[in-house]
Amino acid sequence: MSEPSFTDAAGTTPRTDLPIAFRAFQELHAQPYFDFALTVLGDQTLAQHTVNEVFLSLVDRWDRVLTDPNPNPHAYAWAALRCAVEAQRARDTEHRLLIERLVFSAVVRREAEPLIADIHADALADRSDEEVGVSVAAAVLELSGAKFDVIVLRYLNKYSVARTAQAMGVDEITVRSLTSQAKAKIEARLAPRRLLRRGPAKHDQE
């Protein structure tokens, strides 16, 4: 018999046979986890399945997580979610990766106007909205780890600094720092590439 879903986009009632603390944790984080997975994977069913699997895995380890010498279930669960999302992406075929990029680009065009306004990229000035979306999406997809996470949560999912910090299990200073670093990397990726010219050989200068 398959396990029932913990939650979905419509807000399916969580299971009631779970520890109260875990149910509270799941209720707090189910929506941002789903939003993150949906934004990255571009498929609602796949995103829901991924989040469910994370919670099913987490509940089996819940007591051990809480009794860790330095317990941080928020950070632990976020790391598990990221691993699950990355594993799903790794299973994708080349065709699905192309579709994922197109979906992600559409999300960027629709939702990331504040991000596009925040980055200083002169290279975007003469591009169409579609070209901007594709370019910024490609730059975001090249971000690694937590830098990618904060851009998705803050700009694409519209979470505040405080809510992003809570979801990821880090402090707000870390979120702000990661956001600044991520935007700098996006700007560098979008900057026009300069052609390097070989200087005169040493013997030509003598």
mmCIF file with all atom_site columns, C-alpha atoms in Angstrom:
data_model
loop_
_atom_site.group_PDB
_atom_site.id
_atom_site.type_symbol
_atom_site.label_atom_id
_atom_site.label_alt_id
_atom_site.label_comp_id
_atom_site.label_asym_id
_atom_site.label_entity_id
_atom_site.label_seq_id
_atom_site.pdbx_PDB_ins_code
_atom_site.Cartn_x
_atom_site.Cartn_y
_atom_site.Cartn_z
_atom_site.occupancy
_atom_site.B_iso_or_equiv
_atom_site.pdbx_formal_charge
_atom_site.auth_seq_id
_atom_site.auth_comp_id
_atom_site.auth_asym_id
_atom_site.auth_atom_id
_atom_site.pdbx_PDB_model_num
ATOM 1   C CA . MET A 1 1   ? 0.000  0.000  0.000   1.00 0.00 ? 1   MET A CA 1
ATOM 2   C CA . SER A 1 2   ? 1.466  3.352  -1.038  1.00 0.00 ? 2   SER A CA 1
ATOM 3   C CA . GLU A 1 3   ? 2.013  6.126  1.446   1.00 0.00 ? 3   GLU A CA 1
ATOM 4   C CA . PRO A 1 4   ? -0.507 8.955  1.264   1.00 0.00 ? 4   PRO A CA 1
ATOM 5   C CA . SER A 1 5   ? 0.645  12.373 0.141   1.00 0.00 ? 5   SER A CA 1
ATOM 6   C CA . PHE A 1 6   ? 1.779  14.741 2.838   1.00 0.00 ? 6   PHE A CA 1
ATOM 7   C CA . THR A 1 7   ? 0.585  17.807 0.999   1.00 0.00 ? 7   THR A CA 1
ATOM 8   C CA . ASP A 1 8   ? 0.050  19.174 -2.464  1.00 0.00 ? 8   ASP A CA 1
ATOM 9   C CA . ALA A 1 9   ? -0.564 22.426 -4.248  1.00 0.00 ? 9   ALA A CA 1
ATOM 10  C CA . ALA A 1 10  ? -4.209 22.280 -3.221  1.00 0.00 ? 10  ALA A CA 1
ATOM 11  C CA . GLY A 1 11  ? -3.305 21.780 0.440   1.00 0.00 ? 11  GLY A CA 1
ATOM 12  C CA . THR A 1 12  ? -4.110 18.125 1.061   1.00 0.00 ? 12  THR A CA 1
ATOM 13  C CA . THR A 1 13  ? -4.548 17.474 4.800   1.00 0.00 ? 13  THR A CA 1
ATOM 14  C CA . PRO A 1 14  ? -1.293 16.159 6.339   1.00 0.00 ? 14  PRO A CA 1
ATOM 15  C CA . ARG A 1 15  ? -1.168 12.717 7.917   1.00 0.00 ? 15  ARG A CA 1
ATOM 16  C CA . THR A 1 16  ? -2.339 12.598 11.510  1.00 0.00 ? 16  THR A CA 1
ATOM 17  C CA . ASP A 1 17  ? -0.275 9.603  12.699  1.00 0.00 ? 17  ASP A CA 1
ATOM 18  C CA . LEU A 1 18  ? 2.941  11.611 12.862  1.00 0.00 ? 18  LEU A CA 1
ATOM 19  C CA . PRO A 1 19  ? 4.700  13.311 15.793  1.00 0.00 ? 19  PRO A CA 1
ATOM 20  C CA . ILE A 1 20  ? 3.142  16.673 16.565  1.00 0.00 ? 20  ILE A CA 1
ATOM 21  C CA . ALA A 1 21  ? 6.471  18.462 16.180  1.00 0.00 ? 21  ALA A CA 1
ATOM 22  C CA . PHE A 1 22  ? 7.002  16.900 12.769  1.00 0.00 ? 22  PHE A CA 1
ATOM 23  C CA . ARG A 1 23  ? 3.498  17.814 11.613  1.00 0.00 ? 23  ARG A CA 1
ATOM 24  C CA . ALA A 1 24  ? 4.140  21.415 12.648  1.00 0.00 ? 24  ALA A CA 1
ATOM 25  C CA . PHE A 1 25  ? 7.456  21.361 10.804  1.00 0.00 ? 25  PHE A CA 1
ATOM 26  C CA . GLN A 1 26  ? 5.838  19.920 7.686   1.00 0.00 ? 26  GLN A CA 1
ATOM 27  C CA . GLU A 1 27  ? 3.039  22.459 7.762   1.00 0.00 ? 27  GLU A CA 1
ATOM 28  C CA . LEU A 1 28  ? 5.571  25.276 8.045   1.00 0.00 ? 28  LEU A CA 1
ATOM 29  C CA . HIS A 1 29  ? 7.811  24.143 5.191   1.00 0.00 ? 29  HIS A CA 1
ATOM 30  C CA . ALA A 1 30  ? 5.612  22.207 2.748   1.00 0.00 ? 30  ALA A CA 1
ATOM 31  C CA . GLN A 1 31  ? 4.673  25.249 0.684   1.00 0.00 ? 31  GLN A CA 1
ATOM 32  C CA . PRO A 1 32  ? 8.143  26.769 0.189   1.00 0.00 ? 32  PRO A CA 1
ATOM 33  C CA . TYR A 1 33  ? 9.564  23.313 -0.525  1.00 0.00 ? 33  TYR A CA 1
ATOM 34  C CA . PHE A 1 34  ? 6.889  22.707 -3.141  1.00 0.00 ? 34  PHE A CA 1
ATOM 35  C CA . ASP A 1 35  ? 7.346  26.176 -4.643  1.00 0.00 ? 35  ASP A CA 1
ATOM 36  C CA . PHE A 1 36  ? 11.110 25.639 -4.939  1.00 0.00 ? 36  PHE A CA 1
ATOM 37  C CA . ALA A 1 37  ? 10.775 22.180 -6.485  1.00 0.00 ? 37  ALA A CA 1
ATOM 38  C CA . LEU A 1 38  ? 8.089  23.338 -8.929  1.00 0.00 ? 38  LEU A CA 1
ATOM 39  C CA . THR A 1 39  ? 10.128 26.348 -10.035 1.00 0.00 ? 39  THR A CA 1
ATOM 40  C CA . VAL A 1 40  ? 13.250 24.270 -10.644 1.00 0.00 ? 40  VAL A CA 1
ATOM 41  C CA . LEU A 1 41  ? 11.650 21.149 -12.126 1.00 0.00 ? 41  LEU A CA 1
ATOM 42  C CA . GLY A 1 42  ? 8.775  22.795 -13.985 1.00 0.00 ? 42  GLY A CA 1
ATOM 43  C CA . ASP A 1 43  ? 6.373  19.908 -13.359 1.00 0.00 ? 43  ASP A CA 1
ATOM 44  C CA . GLN A 1 44  ? 3.749  19.979 -10.604 1.00 0.00 ? 44  GLN A CA 1
ATOM 45  C CA . THR A 1 45  ? 3.394  16.211 -10.240 1.00 0.00 ? 45  THR A CA 1
ATOM 46  C CA . LEU A 1 46  ? 7.149  15.676 -10.153 1.00 0.00 ? 46  LEU A CA 1
ATOM 47  C CA . ALA A 1 47  ? 7.593  18.513 -7.676  1.00 0.00 ? 47  ALA A CA 1
ATOM 48  C CA . GLN A 1 48  ? 4.903  17.086 -5.393  1.00 0.00 ? 48  GLN A CA 1
ATOM 49  C CA . HIS A 1 49  ? 6.398  13.607 -5.573  1.00 0.00 ? 49  HIS A CA 1
ATOM 50  C CA . THR A 1 50  ? 9.846  14.975 -4.750  1.00 0.00 ? 50  THR A CA 1
ATOM 51  C CA . VAL A 1 51  ? 8.615  16.913 -1.708  1.00 0.00 ? 51  VAL A CA 1
ATOM 52  C CA . ASN A 1 52  ? 6.614  13.929 -0.466  1.00 0.00 ? 52  ASN A CA 1
ATOM 53  C CA . GLU A 1 53  ? 9.684  11.705 -0.726  1.00 0.00 ? 53  GLU A CA 1
ATOM 54  C CA . VAL A 1 54  ? 11.713 14.217 1.278   1.00 0.00 ? 54  VAL A CA 1
ATOM 55  C CA . PHE A 1 55  ? 9.148  14.283 4.081   1.00 0.00 ? 55  PHE A CA 1
ATOM 56  C CA . LEU A 1 56  ? 8.771  10.490 4.063   1.00 0.00 ? 56  LEU A CA 1
ATOM 57  C CA . SER A 1 57  ? 12.540 10.151 4.388   1.00 0.00 ? 57  SER A CA 1
ATOM 58  C CA . LEU A 1 58  ? 12.740 12.851 7.025   1.00 0.00 ? 58  LEU A CA 1
ATOM 59  C CA . VAL A 1 59  ? 10.069 11.384 9.282   1.00 0.00 ? 59  VAL A CA 1
ATOM 60  C CA . ASP A 1 60  ? 12.068 8.151  9.510   1.00 0.00 ? 60  ASP A CA 1
ATOM 61  C CA . ARG A 1 61  ? 15.062 10.138 10.779  1.00 0.00 ? 61  ARG A CA 1
ATOM 62  C CA . TRP A 1 62  ? 13.135 12.697 12.814  1.00 0.00 ? 62  TRP A CA 1
ATOM 63  C CA . ASP A 1 63  ? 14.214 11.525 16.269  1.00 0.00 ? 63  ASP A CA 1
ATOM 64  C CA . ARG A 1 64  ? 17.863 11.339 15.215  1.00 0.00 ? 64  ARG A CA 1
ATOM 65  C CA . VAL A 1 65  ? 17.717 14.818 13.681  1.00 0.00 ? 65  VAL A CA 1
ATOM 66  C CA . LEU A 1 66  ? 16.314 16.287 16.889  1.00 0.00 ? 66  LEU A CA 1
ATOM 67  C CA . THR A 1 67  ? 18.869 14.531 19.094  1.00 0.00 ? 67  THR A CA 1
ATOM 68  C CA . ASP A 1 68  ? 21.853 15.644 17.037  1.00 0.00 ? 68  ASP A CA 1
ATOM 69  C CA . PRO A 1 69  ? 24.436 17.509 19.184  1.00 0.00 ? 69  PRO A CA 1
ATOM 70  C CA . ASN A 1 70  ? 23.724 20.656 17.120  1.00 0.00 ? 70  ASN A CA 1
ATOM 71  C CA . PRO A 1 71  ? 20.177 20.103 15.872  1.00 0.00 ? 71  PRO A CA 1
ATOM 72  C CA . ASN A 1 72  ? 19.022 22.210 12.942  1.00 0.00 ? 72  ASN A CA 1
ATOM 73  C CA . PRO A 1 73  ? 16.124 20.345 11.305  1.00 0.00 ? 73  PRO A CA 1
ATOM 74  C CA . HIS A 1 74  ? 15.475 23.299 8.987   1.00 0.00 ? 74  HIS A CA 1
ATOM 75  C CA . ALA A 1 75  ? 18.944 23.134 7.440   1.00 0.00 ? 75  ALA A CA 1
ATOM 76  C CA . TYR A 1 76  ? 18.923 19.333 7.427   1.00 0.00 ? 76  TYR A CA 1
ATOM 77  C CA . ALA A 1 77  ? 15.586 19.164 5.609   1.00 0.00 ? 77  ALA A CA 1
ATOM 78  C CA . TRP A 1 78  ? 16.559 21.856 3.116   1.00 0.00 ? 78  TRP A CA 1
ATOM 79  C CA . ALA A 1 79  ? 19.732 19.937 2.258   1.00 0.00 ? 79  ALA A CA 1
ATOM 80  C CA . ALA A 1 80  ? 17.628 16.801 1.752   1.00 0.00 ? 80  ALA A CA 1
ATOM 81  C CA . LEU A 1 81  ? 15.240 18.696 -0.520  1.00 0.00 ? 81  LEU A CA 1
ATOM 82  C CA . ARG A 1 82  ? 18.095 20.081 -2.612  1.00 0.00 ? 82  ARG A CA 1
ATOM 83  C CA . CYS A 1 83  ? 19.594 16.605 -3.008  1.00 0.00 ? 83  CYS A CA 1
ATOM 84  C CA . ALA A 1 84  ? 16.218 15.221 -4.082  1.00 0.00 ? 84  ALA A CA 1
ATOM 85  C CA . VAL A 1 85  ? 15.634 17.998 -6.612  1.00 0.00 ? 85  VAL A CA 1
ATOM 86  C CA . GLU A 1 86  ? 19.145 17.625 -8.021  1.00 0.00 ? 86  GLU A CA 1
ATOM 87  C CA . ALA A 1 87  ? 18.654 13.858 -8.276  1.00 0.00 ? 87  ALA A CA 1
ATOM 88  C CA . GLN A 1 88  ? 15.471 14.414 -10.276 1.00 0.00 ? 88  GLN A CA 1
ATOM 89  C CA . ARG A 1 89  ? 17.270 16.792 -12.585 1.00 0.00 ? 89  ARG A CA 1
ATOM 90  C CA . ALA A 1 90  ? 20.102 14.292 -13.056 1.00 0.00 ? 90  ALA A CA 1
ATOM 91  C CA . ARG A 1 91  ? 17.602 11.643 -14.175 1.00 0.00 ? 91  ARG A CA 1
ATOM 92  C CA . ASP A 1 92  ? 16.200 13.886 -16.868 1.00 0.00 ? 92  ASP A CA 1
ATOM 93  C CA . THR A 1 93  ? 16.926 13.176 -20.498 1.00 0.00 ? 93  THR A CA 1
ATOM 94  C CA . GLU A 1 94  ? 18.439 15.810 -22.748 1.00 0.00 ? 94  GLU A CA 1
ATOM 95  C CA . HIS A 1 95  ? 14.956 16.598 -24.046 1.00 0.00 ? 95  HIS A CA 1
ATOM 96  C CA . ARG A 1 96  ? 13.593 17.147 -20.565 1.00 0.00 ? 96  ARG A CA 1
ATOM 97  C CA . LEU A 1 97  ? 16.527 19.381 -19.682 1.00 0.00 ? 97  LEU A CA 1
ATOM 98  C CA . LEU A 1 98  ? 15.685 21.514 -22.700 1.00 0.00 ? 98  LEU A CA 1
ATOM 99  C CA . ILE A 1 99  ? 12.029 21.723 -21.646 1.00 0.00 ? 99  ILE A CA 1
ATOM 100 C CA . GLU A 1 100 ? 13.087 22.530 -18.082 1.00 0.00 ? 100 GLU A CA 1
ATOM 101 C CA . ARG A 1 101 ? 15.224 25.425 -19.298 1.00 0.00 ? 101 ARG A CA 1
ATOM 102 C CA . LEU A 1 102 ? 12.379 26.759 -21.417 1.00 0.00 ? 102 LEU A CA 1
ATOM 103 C CA . VAL A 1 103 ? 9.943  26.527 -18.493 1.00 0.00 ? 103 VAL A CA 1
ATOM 104 C CA . PHE A 1 104 ? 12.463 28.138 -16.151 1.00 0.00 ? 104 PHE A CA 1
ATOM 105 C CA . SER A 1 105 ? 13.045 30.932 -18.671 1.00 0.00 ? 105 SER A CA 1
ATOM 106 C CA . ALA A 1 106 ? 9.311  31.576 -18.838 1.00 0.00 ? 106 ALA A CA 1
ATOM 107 C CA . VAL A 1 107 ? 9.157  31.767 -15.033 1.00 0.00 ? 107 VAL A CA 1
ATOM 108 C CA . VAL A 1 108 ? 12.049 34.238 -15.008 1.00 0.00 ? 108 VAL A CA 1
ATOM 109 C CA . ARG A 1 109 ? 10.363 36.436 -17.624 1.00 0.00 ? 109 ARG A CA 1
ATOM 110 C CA . ARG A 1 110 ? 7.113  36.390 -15.682 1.00 0.00 ? 110 ARG A CA 1
ATOM 111 C CA . GLU A 1 111 ? 8.307  36.624 -12.086 1.00 0.00 ? 111 GLU A CA 1
ATOM 112 C CA . ALA A 1 112 ? 11.818 38.038 -11.940 1.00 0.00 ? 112 ALA A CA 1
ATOM 113 C CA . GLU A 1 113 ? 11.362 41.691 -12.894 1.00 0.00 ? 113 GLU A CA 1
ATOM 114 C CA . PRO A 1 114 ? 12.780 42.750 -9.477  1.00 0.00 ? 114 PRO A CA 1
ATOM 115 C CA . LEU A 1 115 ? 15.860 40.586 -10.124 1.00 0.00 ? 115 LEU A CA 1
ATOM 116 C CA . ILE A 1 116 ? 16.338 41.998 -13.600 1.00 0.00 ? 116 ILE A CA 1
ATOM 117 C CA . ALA A 1 117 ? 15.950 45.498 -12.158 1.00 0.00 ? 117 ALA A CA 1
ATOM 118 C CA . ASP A 1 118 ? 18.457 44.742 -9.383  1.00 0.00 ? 118 ASP A CA 1
ATOM 119 C CA . ILE A 1 119 ? 21.248 43.475 -11.623 1.00 0.00 ? 119 ILE A CA 1
ATOM 120 C CA . HIS A 1 120 ? 23.385 45.938 -13.541 1.00 0.00 ? 120 HIS A CA 1
ATOM 121 C CA . ALA A 1 121 ? 23.687 44.262 -16.923 1.00 0.00 ? 121 ALA A CA 1
ATOM 122 C CA . ASP A 1 122 ? 24.145 46.668 -19.814 1.00 0.00 ? 122 ASP A CA 1
ATOM 123 C CA . ALA A 1 123 ? 24.123 43.691 -22.161 1.00 0.00 ? 123 ALA A CA 1
ATOM 124 C CA . LEU A 1 124 ? 20.354 43.326 -21.603 1.00 0.00 ? 124 LEU A CA 1
ATOM 125 C CA . ALA A 1 125 ? 19.501 46.831 -22.762 1.00 0.00 ? 125 ALA A CA 1
ATOM 126 C CA . ASP A 1 126 ? 18.843 46.046 -26.425 1.00 0.00 ? 126 ASP A CA 1
ATOM 127 C CA . ARG A 1 127 ? 17.302 42.605 -26.000 1.00 0.00 ? 127 ARG A CA 1
ATOM 128 C CA . SER A 1 128 ? 13.691 41.537 -26.282 1.00 0.00 ? 128 SER A CA 1
ATOM 129 C CA . ASP A 1 129 ? 11.766 40.322 -23.226 1.00 0.00 ? 129 ASP A CA 1
ATOM 130 C CA . GLU A 1 130 ? 12.166 36.731 -24.408 1.00 0.00 ? 130 GLU A CA 1
ATOM 131 C CA . GLU A 1 131 ? 15.922 37.124 -24.907 1.00 0.00 ? 131 GLU A CA 1
ATOM 132 C CA . VAL A 1 132 ? 16.233 38.711 -21.465 1.00 0.00 ? 132 VAL A CA 1
ATOM 133 C CA . GLY A 1 133 ? 14.321 35.827 -19.882 1.00 0.00 ? 133 GLY A CA 1
ATOM 134 C CA . VAL A 1 134 ? 16.472 33.204 -21.582 1.00 0.00 ? 134 VAL A CA 1
ATOM 135 C CA . SER A 1 135 ? 19.722 35.033 -20.766 1.00 0.00 ? 135 SER A CA 1
ATOM 136 C CA . VAL A 1 136 ? 18.897 35.628 -17.104 1.00 0.00 ? 136 VAL A CA 1
ATOM 137 C CA . ALA A 1 137 ? 17.544 32.091 -16.693 1.00 0.00 ? 137 ALA A CA 1
ATOM 138 C CA . ALA A 1 138 ? 20.761 30.663 -18.139 1.00 0.00 ? 138 ALA A CA 1
ATOM 139 C CA . ALA A 1 139 ? 22.797 32.805 -15.731 1.00 0.00 ? 139 ALA A CA 1
ATOM 140 C CA . VAL A 1 140 ? 20.669 31.710 -12.760 1.00 0.00 ? 140 VAL A CA 1
ATOM 141 C CA . LEU A 1 141 ? 20.984 28.050 -13.732 1.00 0.00 ? 141 LEU A CA 1
ATOM 142 C CA . GLU A 1 142 ? 24.756 28.395 -13.622 1.00 0.00 ? 142 GLU A CA 1
ATOM 143 C CA . LEU A 1 143 ? 24.636 29.409 -9.957  1.00 0.00 ? 143 LEU A CA 1
ATOM 144 C CA . SER A 1 144 ? 25.612 26.694 -7.525  1.00 0.00 ? 144 SER A CA 1
ATOM 145 C CA . GLY A 1 145 ? 24.242 25.562 -4.193  1.00 0.00 ? 145 GLY A CA 1
ATOM 146 C CA . ALA A 1 146 ? 22.785 28.113 -1.827  1.00 0.00 ? 146 ALA A CA 1
ATOM 147 C CA . LYS A 1 147 ? 23.254 31.019 -4.246  1.00 0.00 ? 147 LYS A CA 1
ATOM 148 C CA . PHE A 1 148 ? 20.835 29.353 -6.631  1.00 0.00 ? 148 PHE A CA 1
ATOM 149 C CA . ASP A 1 149 ? 18.435 28.622 -3.773  1.00 0.00 ? 149 ASP A CA 1
ATOM 150 C CA . VAL A 1 150 ? 18.167 32.213 -2.563  1.00 0.00 ? 150 VAL A CA 1
ATOM 151 C CA . ILE A 1 151 ? 17.500 33.560 -6.060  1.00 0.00 ? 151 ILE A CA 1
ATOM 152 C CA . VAL A 1 152 ? 14.716 31.039 -6.643  1.00 0.00 ? 152 VAL A CA 1
ATOM 153 C CA . LEU A 1 153 ? 13.111 31.607 -3.250  1.00 0.00 ? 153 LEU A CA 1
ATOM 154 C CA . ARG A 1 154 ? 13.495 35.382 -3.030  1.00 0.00 ? 154 ARG A CA 1
ATOM 155 C CA . TYR A 1 155 ? 12.926 36.490 -6.605  1.00 0.00 ? 155 TYR A CA 1
ATOM 156 C CA . LEU A 1 156 ? 10.970 33.736 -8.328  1.00 0.00 ? 156 LEU A CA 1
ATOM 157 C CA . ASN A 1 157 ? 8.888  32.526 -5.381  1.00 0.00 ? 157 ASN A CA 1
ATOM 158 C CA . LYS A 1 158 ? 8.647  36.023 -3.810  1.00 0.00 ? 158 LYS A CA 1
ATOM 159 C CA . TYR A 1 159 ? 9.695  34.980 -0.301  1.00 0.00 ? 159 TYR A CA 1
ATOM 160 C CA . SER A 1 160 ? 11.003 37.599 2.119   1.00 0.00 ? 160 SER A CA 1
ATOM 161 C CA . VAL A 1 161 ? 14.527 37.455 3.516   1.00 0.00 ? 161 VAL A CA 1
ATOM 162 C CA . ALA A 1 162 ? 13.126 36.184 6.828   1.00 0.00 ? 162 ALA A CA 1
ATOM 163 C CA . ARG A 1 163 ? 10.991 33.452 5.200   1.00 0.00 ? 163 ARG A CA 1
ATOM 164 C CA . THR A 1 164 ? 13.881 32.391 2.969   1.00 0.00 ? 164 THR A CA 1
ATOM 165 C CA . ALA A 1 165 ? 16.196 32.139 5.973   1.00 0.00 ? 165 ALA A CA 1
ATOM 166 C CA . GLN A 1 166 ? 13.597 30.081 7.831   1.00 0.00 ? 166 GLN A CA 1
ATOM 167 C CA . ALA A 1 167 ? 13.103 27.688 4.915   1.00 0.00 ? 167 ALA A CA 1
ATOM 168 C CA . MET A 1 168 ? 16.828 27.159 4.379   1.00 0.00 ? 168 MET A CA 1
ATOM 169 C CA . GLY A 1 169 ? 17.734 26.946 8.054   1.00 0.00 ? 169 GLY A CA 1
ATOM 170 C CA . VAL A 1 170 ? 20.184 29.850 7.962   1.00 0.00 ? 170 VAL A CA 1
ATOM 171 C CA . ASP A 1 171 ? 20.180 33.389 9.378   1.00 0.00 ? 171 ASP A CA 1
ATOM 172 C CA . GLU A 1 172 ? 19.036 36.503 7.523   1.00 0.00 ? 172 GLU A CA 1
ATOM 173 C CA . ILE A 1 173 ? 22.569 37.901 7.239   1.00 0.00 ? 173 ILE A CA 1
ATOM 174 C CA . THR A 1 174 ? 23.565 34.763 5.346   1.00 0.00 ? 174 THR A CA 1
ATOM 175 C CA . VAL A 1 175 ? 20.597 35.118 2.996   1.00 0.00 ? 175 VAL A CA 1
ATOM 176 C CA . ARG A 1 176 ? 21.482 38.753 2.241   1.00 0.00 ? 176 ARG A CA 1
ATOM 177 C CA . SER A 1 177 ? 25.121 37.841 1.657   1.00 0.00 ? 177 SER A CA 1
ATOM 178 C CA . LEU A 1 178 ? 24.234 34.939 -0.623  1.00 0.00 ? 178 LEU A CA 1
ATOM 179 C CA . THR A 1 179 ? 21.840 37.161 -2.562  1.00 0.00 ? 179 THR A CA 1
ATOM 180 C CA . SER A 1 180 ? 24.553 39.779 -3.148  1.00 0.00 ? 180 SER A CA 1
ATOM 181 C CA . GLN A 1 181 ? 27.036 37.114 -4.241  1.00 0.00 ? 181 GLN A CA 1
ATOM 182 C CA . ALA A 1 182 ? 24.500 35.525 -6.581  1.00 0.00 ? 182 ALA A CA 1
ATOM 183 C CA . LYS A 1 183 ? 23.580 38.818 -8.216  1.00 0.00 ? 183 LYS A CA 1
ATOM 184 C CA . ALA A 1 184 ? 27.263 39.603 -8.760  1.00 0.00 ? 184 ALA A CA 1
ATOM 185 C CA . LYS A 1 185 ? 27.739 36.252 -10.494 1.00 0.00 ? 185 LYS A CA 1
ATOM 186 C CA . ILE A 1 186 ? 24.665 36.831 -12.669 1.00 0.00 ? 186 ILE A CA 1
ATOM 187 C CA . GLU A 1 187 ? 25.957 40.275 -13.653 1.00 0.00 ? 187 GLU A CA 1
ATOM 188 C CA . ALA A 1 188 ? 29.366 38.818 -14.516 1.00 0.00 ? 188 ALA A CA 1
ATOM 189 C CA . ARG A 1 189 ? 27.725 36.086 -16.602 1.00 0.00 ? 189 ARG A CA 1
ATOM 190 C CA . LEU A 1 190 ? 25.675 38.641 -18.535 1.00 0.00 ? 190 LEU A CA 1
ATOM 191 C CA . ALA A 1 191 ? 28.517 41.129 -19.023 1.00 0.00 ? 191 ALA A CA 1
ATOM 192 C CA . PRO A 1 192 ? 29.710 41.520 -22.617 1.00 0.00 ? 192 PRO A CA 1
ATOM 193 C CA . ARG A 1 193 ? 32.793 39.423 -23.208 1.00 0.00 ? 193 ARG A CA 1
ATOM 194 C CA . ARG A 1 194 ? 35.881 41.442 -24.069 1.00 0.00 ? 194 ARG A CA 1
ATOM 195 C CA . LEU A 1 195 ? 38.226 40.139 -26.707 1.00 0.00 ? 195 LEU A CA 1
ATOM 196 C CA . LEU A 1 196 ? 41.756 39.873 -25.416 1.00 0.00 ? 196 LEU A CA 1
ATOM 197 C CA . ARG A 1 197 ? 44.480 40.946 -27.800 1.00 0.00 ? 197 ARG A CA 1
ATOM 198 C CA . ARG A 1 198 ? 47.952 39.500 -27.559 1.00 0.00 ? 198 ARG A CA 1
ATOM 199 C CA . GLY A 1 199 ? 50.448 42.150 -26.559 1.00 0.00 ? 199 GLY A CA 1
ATOM 200 C CA . PRO A 1 200 ? 53.715 42.656 -28.385 1.00 0.00 ? 200 PRO A CA 1
ATOM 201 C CA . ALA A 1 201 ? 56.273 39.942 -27.836 1.00 0.00 ? 201 ALA A CA 1
ATOM 202 C CA . LYS A 1 202 ? 59.064 40.755 -25.409 1.00 0.00 ? 202 LYS A CA 1
ATOM 203 C CA . HIS A 1 203 ? 61.699 40.809 -28.126 1.00 0.00 ? 203 HIS A CA 1
ATOM 204 C CA . ASP A 1 204 ? 59.589 43.323 -30.102 1.00 0.00 ? 204 ASP A CA 1
ATOM 205 C CA . GLN A 1 205 ? 59.821 45.743 -27.166 1.00 0.00 ? 205 GLN A CA 1
ATOM 206 C CA . GLU A 1 206 ? 63.607 45.605 -26.976 1.00 0.00 ? 206 GLU A CA 1
#
